[in-house]
PDB file of C-alpha atoms and ligand atoms in Angstrom:
ATOM      1  CA  MET A  23      85.060 141.622  70.821  1.00 29.00           C
ATOM      2  CA  ILE A  24      85.797 138.160  71.823  1.00 34.00           C
ATOM      3  CA  GLU A  25      89.384 137.406  72.111  1.00 37.00           C
ATOM      4  CA  SER A  26      89.767 133.919  71.769  1.00 42.00           C
ATOM      5  CA  GLN A  27      90.022 130.614  69.521  1.00 46.00           C
ATOM      6  CA  GLN A  28      86.246 130.206  68.783  1.00 45.00           C
ATOM      7  CA  THR A  29      84.965 132.194  65.783  1.00 40.00           C
ATOM      8  CA  SER A  30      81.192 130.867  66.041  1.00 43.00           C
ATOM      9  CA  VAL A  31      78.452 129.760  68.389  1.00 49.00           C
ATOM     10  CA  ARG A  32      78.472 126.265  69.280  1.00 55.00           C
ATOM     11  CA  THR A  33      75.111 124.043  68.273  1.00 56.00           C
ATOM     12  CA  PRO A  34      73.043 123.510  71.288  1.00 53.00           C
ATOM     13  CA  ARG A  35      73.073 119.841  72.378  1.00 59.00           C
ATOM     14  CA  LEU A  36      70.119 117.853  71.922  1.00 59.00           C
ATOM     15  CA  CYS A  37      70.386 116.404  75.515  1.00 68.00           C
ATOM     16  CA  CYS A  38      70.743 119.537  77.471  1.00 72.00           C
ATOM     17  CA  PRO A  39      68.759 122.814  78.120  1.00 73.00           C
ATOM     18  CA  GLU A  40      69.944 125.955  75.831  1.00 80.00           C
ATOM     19  CA  PRO A  41      73.167 127.326  77.689  1.00 80.00           C
ATOM     20  CA  SER A  42      72.037 130.527  79.522  1.00 88.00           C
ATOM     21  CA  PRO A  43      73.588 133.765  77.577  1.00 91.00           C
ATOM     22  CA  THR A  44      75.216 134.289  81.285  1.00 94.00           C
ATOM     23  CA  TRP A  45      76.937 130.917  81.309  1.00 92.00           C
ATOM     24  CA  ALA A  46      78.392 131.729  77.902  1.00 89.00           C
ATOM     25  CA  ALA A  47      79.182 135.261  78.572  1.00 93.00           C
ATOM     26  CA  THR A  48      80.954 134.174  81.716  1.00 94.00           C
ATOM     27  CA  ASP A  49      83.144 131.688  79.740  1.00 92.00           C
ATOM     28  CA  LEU A  50      83.809 134.232  77.132  1.00 91.00           C
ATOM     29  CA  TYR A  51      84.990 136.781  79.676  1.00 94.00           C
ATOM     30  CA  THR A  52      87.273 134.529  81.812  1.00 95.00           C
ATOM     31  CA  LEU A  53      88.884 133.061  78.490  1.00 92.00           C
ATOM     32  CA  SER A  54      89.680 136.533  77.302  1.00 92.00           C
ATOM     33  CA  HIS A  55      91.642 136.852  80.431  1.00 94.00           C
ATOM     34  CA  LEU A  56      93.053 133.442  80.837  1.00 94.00           C
ATOM     35  CA  ASN A  57      93.491 132.311  77.037  1.00 88.00           C
ATOM     36  CA  SER A  58      93.532 135.527  75.098  1.00 85.00           C
ATOM     37  CA  SER A  59      94.500 135.984  71.596  1.00 86.00           C
ATOM     38  CA  THR A  60      97.983 136.769  72.539  1.00 87.00           C
ATOM     39  CA  ALA A  61      98.311 133.350  74.499  1.00 89.00           C
ATOM     40  CA  HIS A  62     101.287 131.459  72.738  1.00 93.00           C
ATOM     41  CA  ASN A  63      98.823 128.532  71.572  1.00 95.00           C
ATOM     42  CA  SER A  64      96.033 130.837  70.464  1.00 94.00           C
ATOM     43  CA  ALA A  65      96.865 130.815  67.057  1.00 96.00           C
ATOM     44  CA  ILE A  66      97.061 127.076  66.219  1.00 97.00           C
ATOM     45  CA  LEU A  67      93.659 126.463  68.213  1.00 97.00           C
ATOM     46  CA  LYS A  68      91.892 128.962  66.472  1.00 96.00           C
ATOM     47  CA  SER A  69      93.189 127.530  62.682  1.00 98.00           C
ATOM     48  CA  THR A  70      92.466 123.808  64.274  1.00 98.00           C
ATOM     49  CA  LEU A  71      88.743 125.268  65.037  1.00 97.00           C
ATOM     50  CA  ASP A  72      88.474 126.824  61.604  1.00 98.00           C
ATOM     51  CA  ASN A  73      89.868 124.147  59.555  1.00 98.00           C
ATOM     52  CA  SER A  74      87.776 121.720  61.455  1.00 98.00           C
ATOM     53  CA  ALA A  75      84.677 123.901  60.771  1.00 98.00           C
ATOM     54  CA  ASP A  76      85.785 124.238  56.891  1.00 98.00           C
ATOM     55  CA  GLN A  77      85.964 120.417  56.546  1.00 98.00           C
ATOM     56  CA  GLY A  78      82.556 120.082  57.953  1.00 98.00           C
ATOM     57  CA  LEU A  79      83.254 118.261  61.181  1.00 98.00           C
ATOM     58  CA  PRO A  80      80.617 118.932  63.965  1.00 97.00           C
ATOM     59  CA  ASP A  81      81.222 121.524  66.610  1.00 93.00           C
ATOM     60  CA  ILE A  82      80.933 119.106  69.487  1.00 95.00           C
ATOM     61  CA  TYR A  83      84.929 119.589  70.451  1.00 95.00           C
ATOM     62  CA  SER A  84      85.456 120.053  74.282  1.00 94.00           C
ATOM     63  CA  SER A  85      84.945 123.553  75.579  1.00 92.00           C
ATOM     64  CA  ARG A  86      87.705 125.832  75.670  1.00 92.00           C
ATOM     65  CA  ALA A  87      87.794 126.194  79.497  1.00 93.00           C
ATOM     66  CA  PHE A  88      87.770 122.409  79.956  1.00 96.00           C
ATOM     67  CA  ALA A  89      90.451 121.803  77.394  1.00 96.00           C
ATOM     68  CA  LYS A  90      92.529 124.345  79.181  1.00 96.00           C
ATOM     69  CA  PHE A  91      91.495 122.314  82.435  1.00 97.00           C
ATOM     70  CA  LEU A  92      92.534 119.131  81.361  1.00 98.00           C
ATOM     71  CA  ALA A  93      95.920 120.834  80.180  1.00 98.00           C
ATOM     72  CA  LEU A  94      96.477 122.054  83.255  1.00 98.00           C
ATOM     73  CA  GLN A  95      95.508 118.959  85.123  1.00 98.00           C
ATOM     74  CA  ALA A  96      98.081 116.984  83.141  1.00 98.00           C
ATOM     75  CA  LYS A  97     101.033 120.025  83.975  1.00 98.00           C
ATOM     76  CA  ALA A  98      99.863 119.538  87.770  1.00 98.00           C
ATOM     77  CA  ILE A  99     100.539 115.610  87.891  1.00 98.00           C
ATOM     78  CA  ASP A 100     103.500 116.349  85.385  1.00 98.00           C
ATOM     79  CA  ALA A 101     101.786 113.896  83.130  1.00 98.00           C
ATOM     80  CA  LYS A 102     104.208 112.422  80.323  1.00 98.00           C
ATOM     81  CA  HIS A 103     101.588 109.975  78.661  1.00 98.00           C
ATOM     82  CA  PHE A 104      97.722 111.112  77.934  1.00 98.00           C
ATOM     83  CA  LEU A 105      94.960 108.888  76.289  1.00 99.00           C
ATOM     84  CA  GLU A 106      92.126 110.417  74.679  1.00 99.00           C
ATOM     85  CA  VAL A 107      89.080 108.284  73.518  1.00 99.00           C
ATOM     86  CA  GLY A 108      87.369 110.515  70.742  1.00 98.00           C
ATOM     87  CA  THR A 109      89.748 112.819  68.747  1.00 98.00           C
ATOM     88  CA  LEU A 110      87.424 114.620  66.703  1.00 98.00           C
ATOM     89  CA  GLY A 111      89.608 117.640  64.964  1.00 98.00           C
ATOM     90  CA  GLY A 112      92.279 117.038  67.540  1.00 98.00           C
ATOM     91  CA  PHE A 113      91.394 120.235  69.576  1.00 98.00           C
ATOM     92  CA  ALA A 114      91.898 118.919  73.103  1.00 98.00           C
ATOM     93  CA  SER A 115      95.100 116.846  71.931  1.00 98.00           C
ATOM     94  CA  ILE A 116      96.497 119.994  70.384  1.00 98.00           C
ATOM     95  CA  TRP A 117      95.832 122.021  73.571  1.00 97.00           C
ATOM     96  CA  LEU A 118      97.305 119.383  75.998  1.00 98.00           C
ATOM     97  CA  ALA A 119     100.408 118.936  73.855  1.00 98.00           C
ATOM     98  CA  SER A 120     101.196 122.648  73.431  1.00 97.00           C
ATOM     99  CA  GLU A 121     100.590 123.495  76.977  1.00 97.00           C
ATOM    100  CA  ASN A 122     102.780 120.792  78.129  1.00 98.00           C
ATOM    101  CA  PRO A 123     106.214 120.216  75.927  1.00 98.00           C
ATOM    102  CA  ASN A 124     106.927 116.808  77.511  1.00 98.00           C
ATOM    103  CA  LEU A 125     103.645 115.271  76.916  1.00 98.00           C
ATOM    104  CA  LYS A 126     103.268 112.669  74.706  1.00 98.00           C
ATOM    105  CA  VAL A 127      99.261 112.064  73.619  1.00 98.00           C
ATOM    106  CA  THR A 128      97.595 109.039  72.091  1.00 99.00           C
ATOM    107  CA  THR A 129      94.281 109.221  70.727  1.00 99.00           C
ATOM    108  CA  LEU A 130      91.738 107.300  69.349  1.00 99.00           C
ATOM    109  CA  GLU A 131      89.333 108.291  66.674  1.00 98.00           C
ATOM    110  CA  TYR A 132      86.702 105.933  65.100  1.00 98.00           C
ATOM    111  CA  ASN A 133      85.690 108.374  61.891  1.00 98.00           C
ATOM    112  CA  PRO A 134      88.494 108.281  59.102  1.00 98.00           C
ATOM    113  CA  HIS A 135      87.454 111.858  58.129  1.00 98.00           C
ATOM    114  CA  HIS A 136      87.885 113.221  61.432  1.00 98.00           C
ATOM    115  CA  ALA A 137      91.014 111.310  62.185  1.00 98.00           C
ATOM    116  CA  GLU A 138      92.386 112.755  58.814  1.00 98.00           C
ATOM    117  CA  VAL A 139      91.501 116.469  59.703  1.00 98.00           C
ATOM    118  CA  ALA A 140      92.999 115.872  63.434  1.00 98.00           C
ATOM    119  CA  LYS A 141      95.996 114.742  61.540  1.00 98.00           C
ATOM    120  CA  GLU A 142      96.481 117.805  59.350  1.00 98.00           C
ATOM    121  CA  ASN A 143      95.401 120.044  62.377  1.00 98.00           C
ATOM    122  CA  ILE A 144      98.274 118.368  64.528  1.00 98.00           C
ATOM    123  CA  ALA A 145     100.872 118.501  61.770  1.00 98.00           C
ATOM    124  CA  HIS A 146      99.986 122.364  61.212  1.00 98.00           C
ATOM    125  CA  ALA A 147     100.661 123.019  64.791  1.00 98.00           C
ATOM    126  CA  GLY A 148     104.142 121.202  64.531  1.00 98.00           C
ATOM    127  CA  LEU A 149     103.020 118.305  66.956  1.00 98.00           C
ATOM    128  CA  SER A 150     103.015 115.254  64.826  1.00 98.00           C
ATOM    129  CA  ASP A 151     106.150 113.806  66.948  1.00 98.00           C
ATOM    130  CA  ARG A 152     104.041 113.703  70.073  1.00 98.00           C
ATOM    131  CA  ILE A 153     100.300 113.395  69.092  1.00 98.00           C
ATOM    132  CA  THR A 154      99.500 109.773  67.846  1.00 98.00           C
ATOM    133  CA  VAL A 155      96.142 109.182  66.204  1.00 98.00           C
ATOM    134  CA  HIS A 156      94.946 105.559  65.855  1.00 98.00           C
ATOM    135  CA  VAL A 157      92.180 105.391  63.537  1.00 98.00           C
ATOM    136  CA  GLY A 158      89.397 102.688  64.206  1.00 98.00           C
ATOM    137  CA  PRO A 159      86.546 101.851  66.947  1.00 98.00           C
ATOM    138  CA  ALA A 160      88.604 102.614  69.947  1.00 98.00           C
ATOM    139  CA  LEU A 161      87.571  99.109  71.571  1.00 98.00           C
ATOM    140  CA  GLU A 162      89.751  97.673  68.805  1.00 98.00           C
ATOM    141  CA  THR A 163      92.583 100.136  68.795  1.00 98.00           C
ATOM    142  CA  LEU A 164      92.762 100.525  73.042  1.00 98.00           C
ATOM    143  CA  PRO A 165      94.181  96.880  73.159  1.00 98.00           C
ATOM    144  CA  THR A 166      97.004  97.805  71.159  1.00 98.00           C
ATOM    145  CA  VAL A 167      97.798 100.790  73.132  1.00 98.00           C
ATOM    146  CA  LEU A 168      97.864  98.922  76.226  1.00 98.00           C
ATOM    147  CA  SER A 169      99.777  96.032  74.939  1.00 98.00           C
ATOM    148  CA  ASP A 170     102.455  98.750  73.779  1.00 98.00           C
ATOM    149  CA  ILE A 171     102.389  99.810  77.520  1.00 98.00           C
ATOM    150  CA  ASP A 172     102.507  96.463  78.619  1.00 98.00           C
ATOM    151  CA  THR A 173     105.691  95.371  76.614  1.00 98.00           C
ATOM    152  CA  GLY A 174     107.437  99.007  77.519  1.00 98.00           C
ATOM    153  CA  LYS A 175     107.014 100.609  74.266  1.00 98.00           C
ATOM    154  CA  LEU A 176     104.869 103.233  75.733  1.00 98.00           C
ATOM    155  CA  PRO A 177     104.838 104.526  79.402  1.00 98.00           C
ATOM    156  CA  LYS A 178     102.107 104.109  81.555  1.00 98.00           C
ATOM    157  CA  LEU A 179      99.421 106.387  81.409  1.00 99.00           C
ATOM    158  CA  ASP A 180      99.255 109.605  83.696  1.00 98.00           C
ATOM    159  CA  MET A 181      96.061 110.725  82.433  1.00 98.00           C
ATOM    160  CA  VAL A 182      92.932 109.353  80.697  1.00 99.00           C
ATOM    161  CA  TYR A 183      89.949 111.513  78.705  1.00 98.00           C
ATOM    162  CA  VAL A 184      87.145 109.629  77.471  1.00 98.00           C
ATOM    163  CA  ASP A 185      84.976 111.316  75.311  1.00 98.00           C
ATOM    164  CA  ALA A 186      83.348 109.315  72.451  1.00 98.00           C
ATOM    165  CA  ASP A 187      80.776 106.782  72.019  1.00 98.00           C
ATOM    166  CA  LYS A 188      78.751 107.226  75.398  1.00 97.00           C
ATOM    167  CA  GLN A 189      77.839 103.781  75.774  1.00 97.00           C
ATOM    168  CA  ASN A 190      81.417 102.762  75.890  1.00 98.00           C
ATOM    169  CA  ASN A 191      82.182 104.944  78.647  1.00 98.00           C
ATOM    170  CA  TRP A 192      82.721 101.830  81.153  1.00 98.00           C
ATOM    171  CA  ASN A 193      84.553  99.760  79.020  1.00 98.00           C
ATOM    172  CA  TYR A 194      86.949 102.262  78.027  1.00 98.00           C
ATOM    173  CA  VAL A 195      87.723 103.179  81.684  1.00 98.00           C
ATOM    174  CA  ASN A 196      87.897  99.680  82.583  1.00 98.00           C
ATOM    175  CA  ALA A 197      90.177  98.415  80.108  1.00 98.00           C
ATOM    176  CA  ALA A 198      92.423 101.918  80.580  1.00 98.00           C
ATOM    177  CA  ILE A 199      92.797 101.212  84.180  1.00 98.00           C
ATOM    178  CA  SER A 200      95.358  98.256  83.565  1.00 98.00           C
ATOM    179  CA  GLY A 201      97.652 101.068  81.645  1.00 98.00           C
ATOM    180  CA  CYS A 202      97.727 103.478  84.221  1.00 98.00           C
ATOM    181  CA  ARG A 203     100.284 104.209  86.773  1.00 98.00           C
ATOM    182  CA  LYS A 204      99.108 104.813  90.371  1.00 98.00           C
ATOM    183  CA  GLY A 205      97.978 108.202  90.998  1.00 98.00           C
ATOM    184  CA  ALA A 206      96.794 108.557  87.276  1.00 98.00           C
ATOM    185  CA  VAL A 207      93.781 110.846  86.550  1.00 98.00           C
ATOM    186  CA  ILE A 208      90.706 109.665  84.596  1.00 99.00           C
ATOM    187  CA  ILE A 209      88.286 112.063  83.390  1.00 98.00           C
ATOM    188  CA  VAL A 210      85.017 110.958  81.381  1.00 98.00           C
ATOM    189  CA  ASP A 211      83.327 113.793  79.884  1.00 97.00           C
ATOM    190  CA  ASN A 212      79.460 114.298  79.695  1.00 96.00           C
ATOM    191  CA  VAL A 213      78.251 112.380  82.343  1.00 97.00           C
ATOM    192  CA  VAL A 214      75.577 114.593  83.828  1.00 96.00           C
ATOM    193  CA  GLN A 215      73.318 115.399  80.703  1.00 93.00           C
ATOM    194  CA  GLY A 216      71.426 118.205  82.005  1.00 93.00           C
ATOM    195  CA  GLY A 217      70.755 116.251  84.757  1.00 93.00           C
ATOM    196  CA  GLN A 218      69.020 113.424  83.159  1.00 93.00           C
ATOM    197  CA  ILE A 219      71.084 110.918  84.917  1.00 95.00           C
ATOM    198  CA  ALA A 220      69.090 111.687  87.880  1.00 94.00           C
ATOM    199  CA  SER A 221      65.613 111.061  86.212  1.00 85.00           C
ATOM    200  CA  GLY A 222      64.747 108.077  87.816  1.00 82.00           C
ATOM    201  CA  ASP A 223      65.750 104.390  87.792  1.00 80.00           C
ATOM    202  CA  ASP A 224      63.571 103.217  84.878  1.00 82.00           C
ATOM    203  CA  LEU A 225      66.228 103.280  82.190  1.00 81.00           C
ATOM    204  CA  SER A 226      63.962 101.787  79.232  1.00 82.00           C
ATOM    205  CA  ASP A 227      63.153 104.936  77.508  1.00 86.00           C
ATOM    206  CA  LYS A 228      66.494 106.701  78.365  1.00 90.00           C
ATOM    207  CA  PRO A 229      68.805 107.295  75.256  1.00 93.00           C
ATOM    208  CA  GLU A 230      72.477 105.823  75.180  1.00 94.00           C
ATOM    209  CA  TYR A 231      73.932 108.926  76.405  1.00 95.00           C
ATOM    210  CA  VAL A 232      72.154 108.727  79.926  1.00 95.00           C
ATOM    211  CA  THR A 233      72.434 104.936  80.147  1.00 95.00           C
ATOM    212  CA  GLY A 234      76.377 105.199  79.360  1.00 97.00           C
ATOM    213  CA  ALA A 235      76.908 107.882  81.705  1.00 97.00           C
ATOM    214  CA  ARG A 236      74.974 105.988  84.811  1.00 97.00           C
ATOM    215  CA  LYS A 237      76.804 102.661  83.651  1.00 97.00           C
ATOM    216  CA  VAL A 238      80.290 104.249  84.165  1.00 98.00           C
ATOM    217  CA  ILE A 239      79.390 106.199  87.484  1.00 98.00           C
ATOM    218  CA  GLU A 240      77.558 103.015  88.974  1.00 97.00           C
ATOM    219  CA  ASN A 241      80.757 100.755  88.059  1.00 98.00           C
ATOM    220  CA  VAL A 242      83.555 103.228  89.065  1.00 98.00           C
ATOM    221  CA  GLY A 243      81.682 103.694  92.420  1.00 98.00           C
ATOM    222  CA  LYS A 244      81.836  99.665  92.996  1.00 98.00           C
ATOM    223  CA  ASP A 245      85.483  99.569  91.718  1.00 98.00           C
ATOM    224  CA  GLU A 246      88.322  98.992  94.307  1.00 98.00           C
ATOM    225  CA  ARG A 247      91.064 100.279  91.782  1.00 98.00           C
ATOM    226  CA  VAL A 248      89.653 103.967  91.467  1.00 98.00           C
ATOM    227  CA  THR A 249      88.165 106.813  93.777  1.00 98.00           C
ATOM    228  CA  ALA A 250      86.156 109.238  92.067  1.00 98.00           C
ATOM    229  CA  THR A 251      83.661 112.345  92.183  1.00 98.00           C
ATOM    230  CA  VAL A 252      81.508 114.057  89.716  1.00 98.00           C
ATOM    231  CA  ILE A 253      81.755 117.686  89.179  1.00 98.00           C
ATOM    232  CA  GLN A 254      78.714 119.121  87.499  1.00 97.00           C
ATOM    233  CA  THR A 255      79.216 122.211  84.856  1.00 96.00           C
ATOM    234  CA  VAL A 256      77.641 124.829  83.163  1.00 93.00           C
ATOM    235  CA  GLY A 257      79.085 127.240  80.427  1.00 89.00           C
ATOM    236  CA  GLU A 258      79.422 127.596  76.506  1.00 83.00           C
ATOM    237  CA  GLY A 259      78.770 123.602  76.669  1.00 78.00           C
ATOM    238  CA  SER A 260      75.467 123.757  78.672  1.00 86.00           C
ATOM    239  CA  HIS A 261      74.668 121.852  81.975  1.00 93.00           C
ATOM    240  CA  ASP A 262      76.914 118.694  82.162  1.00 95.00           C
ATOM    241  CA  GLY A 263      79.658 117.446  83.908  1.00 97.00           C
ATOM    242  CA  PHE A 264      82.558 115.036  84.058  1.00 98.00           C
ATOM    243  CA  LEU A 265      83.579 112.225  86.428  1.00 98.00           C
ATOM    244  CA  PHE A 266      87.111 112.740  87.838  1.00 98.00           C
ATOM    245  CA  ALA A 267      88.681 109.349  88.964  1.00 98.00           C
ATOM    246  CA  VAL A 268      92.226 108.874  90.534  1.00 98.00           C
ATOM    247  CA  VAL A 269      93.725 105.375  90.271  1.00 98.00           C
ATOM    248  CA  ARG A 270      94.624 104.214  93.632  1.00 98.00           C
TER     249      ARG A 270
HETATM  250  C1  SAM B 323      82.802 114.517  71.225  1.00 62.44           C
HETATM  251  S1  SAM B 323      83.909 114.084  69.895  1.00 62.44           S
HETATM  252  C2  SAM B 323      85.688 114.148  70.752  1.00 62.44           C
HETATM  253  C3  SAM B 323      86.132 115.866  70.756  1.00 62.44           C
HETATM  254  C4  SAM B 323      87.651 115.815  71.263  1.00 62.44           C
HETATM  255  N1  SAM B 323      87.510 115.037  72.427  1.00 62.44           N
HETATM  256  C5  SAM B 323      87.641 117.154  71.479  1.00 62.44           C
HETATM  257  O1  SAM B 323      88.025 117.797  72.691  1.00 62.44           O
HETATM  258  O2  SAM B 323      87.971 118.059  70.462  1.00 62.44           O
HETATM  259  C6  SAM B 323      83.317 112.633  69.932  1.00 62.44           C
HETATM  260  C7  SAM B 323      84.507 112.006  69.011  1.00 62.44           C
HETATM  261  O3  SAM B 323      84.403 110.394  69.239  1.00 62.44           O
HETATM  262  C8  SAM B 323      84.452 109.694  68.092  1.00 62.44           C
HETATM  263  N2  SAM B 323      84.092 108.587  68.526  1.00 62.44           N
HETATM  264  C9  SAM B 323      82.722 108.110  68.391  1.00 62.44           C
HETATM  265  N3  SAM B 323      82.466 106.700  68.575  1.00 62.44           N
HETATM  266  C10 SAM B 323      83.789 106.279  68.756  1.00 62.44           C
HETATM  267  C11 SAM B 323      84.474 105.035  68.707  1.00 62.44           C
HETATM  268  N4  SAM B 323      83.870 103.828  68.769  1.00 62.44           N
HETATM  269  N5  SAM B 323      85.724 104.860  68.669  1.00 62.44           N
HETATM  270  C12 SAM B 323      86.763 106.080  68.885  1.00 62.44           C
HETATM  271  N6  SAM B 323      86.240 107.191  68.240  1.00 62.44           N
HETATM  272  C13 SAM B 323      84.786 107.325  68.328  1.00 62.44           C
HETATM  273  C14 SAM B 323      83.689 110.496  67.307  1.00 62.44           C
HETATM  274  O4  SAM B 323      83.657 110.271  65.812  1.00 62.44           O
HETATM  275  C15 SAM B 323      84.117 111.934  67.401  1.00 62.44           C
HETATM  276  O5  SAM B 323      84.888 112.536  66.582  1.00 62.44           O
END
């Protein structure tokens, strides 16, 4: 019996090979020991996923192992302000805030229904005072957040997580760097896409999630403000990976 937050098997992603049963089983085994049903936040994470599914949200939330990795990374750098681009139902935001009692999360969501469900889940988790959802295209809401950081209304960003429309990956990273403190961590999800990013230089027939992944990797590589690497991952979310950058 799986003891964790997820109640159903995730829908395979179009981009990537079907997750191998071994990868998914390994995630389930490790999570059952490292975030079991008795974990302090297990019940709220489960109700977040259940309510999101009941309200018709797609099951494209960050994998549980990855959401917990984000929360632990925030703890490791004693993050006080975390920015997420792409809220969905608030799963990663709720994991971050529930694991880090001193953390404020600012999260940006384009889809009004997703944002509504996220706000409901956040309220149910008792975290409305520490997680703020901005509704609208992130390219429009991010400048407001950055201006509030500039004027001191919000603290500088300690961590940024980009997980929305992939063609704008670089635009979000490029803009967010200006709101980051030195040493801040920036993570961009889904930049490996089953290895499609390495399938040649002719991008004419490539989908936006591949060109968006390549653009952020290539531009970050040329940008003196950050230093970065990409880590490939497998698991319940198939073969993908994330870009991990640190602001100099
Ligand atoms: C993969 S989901 C995010 C999952 C979430 N980070 C989590 O861990 O549960 C991507 C989300 O980004 C949102 N999104 C897509 N384009 C966007 C945009 N231009 N601005 C803000 N959000 C956007 C989608 O509506 C969707 O809810």
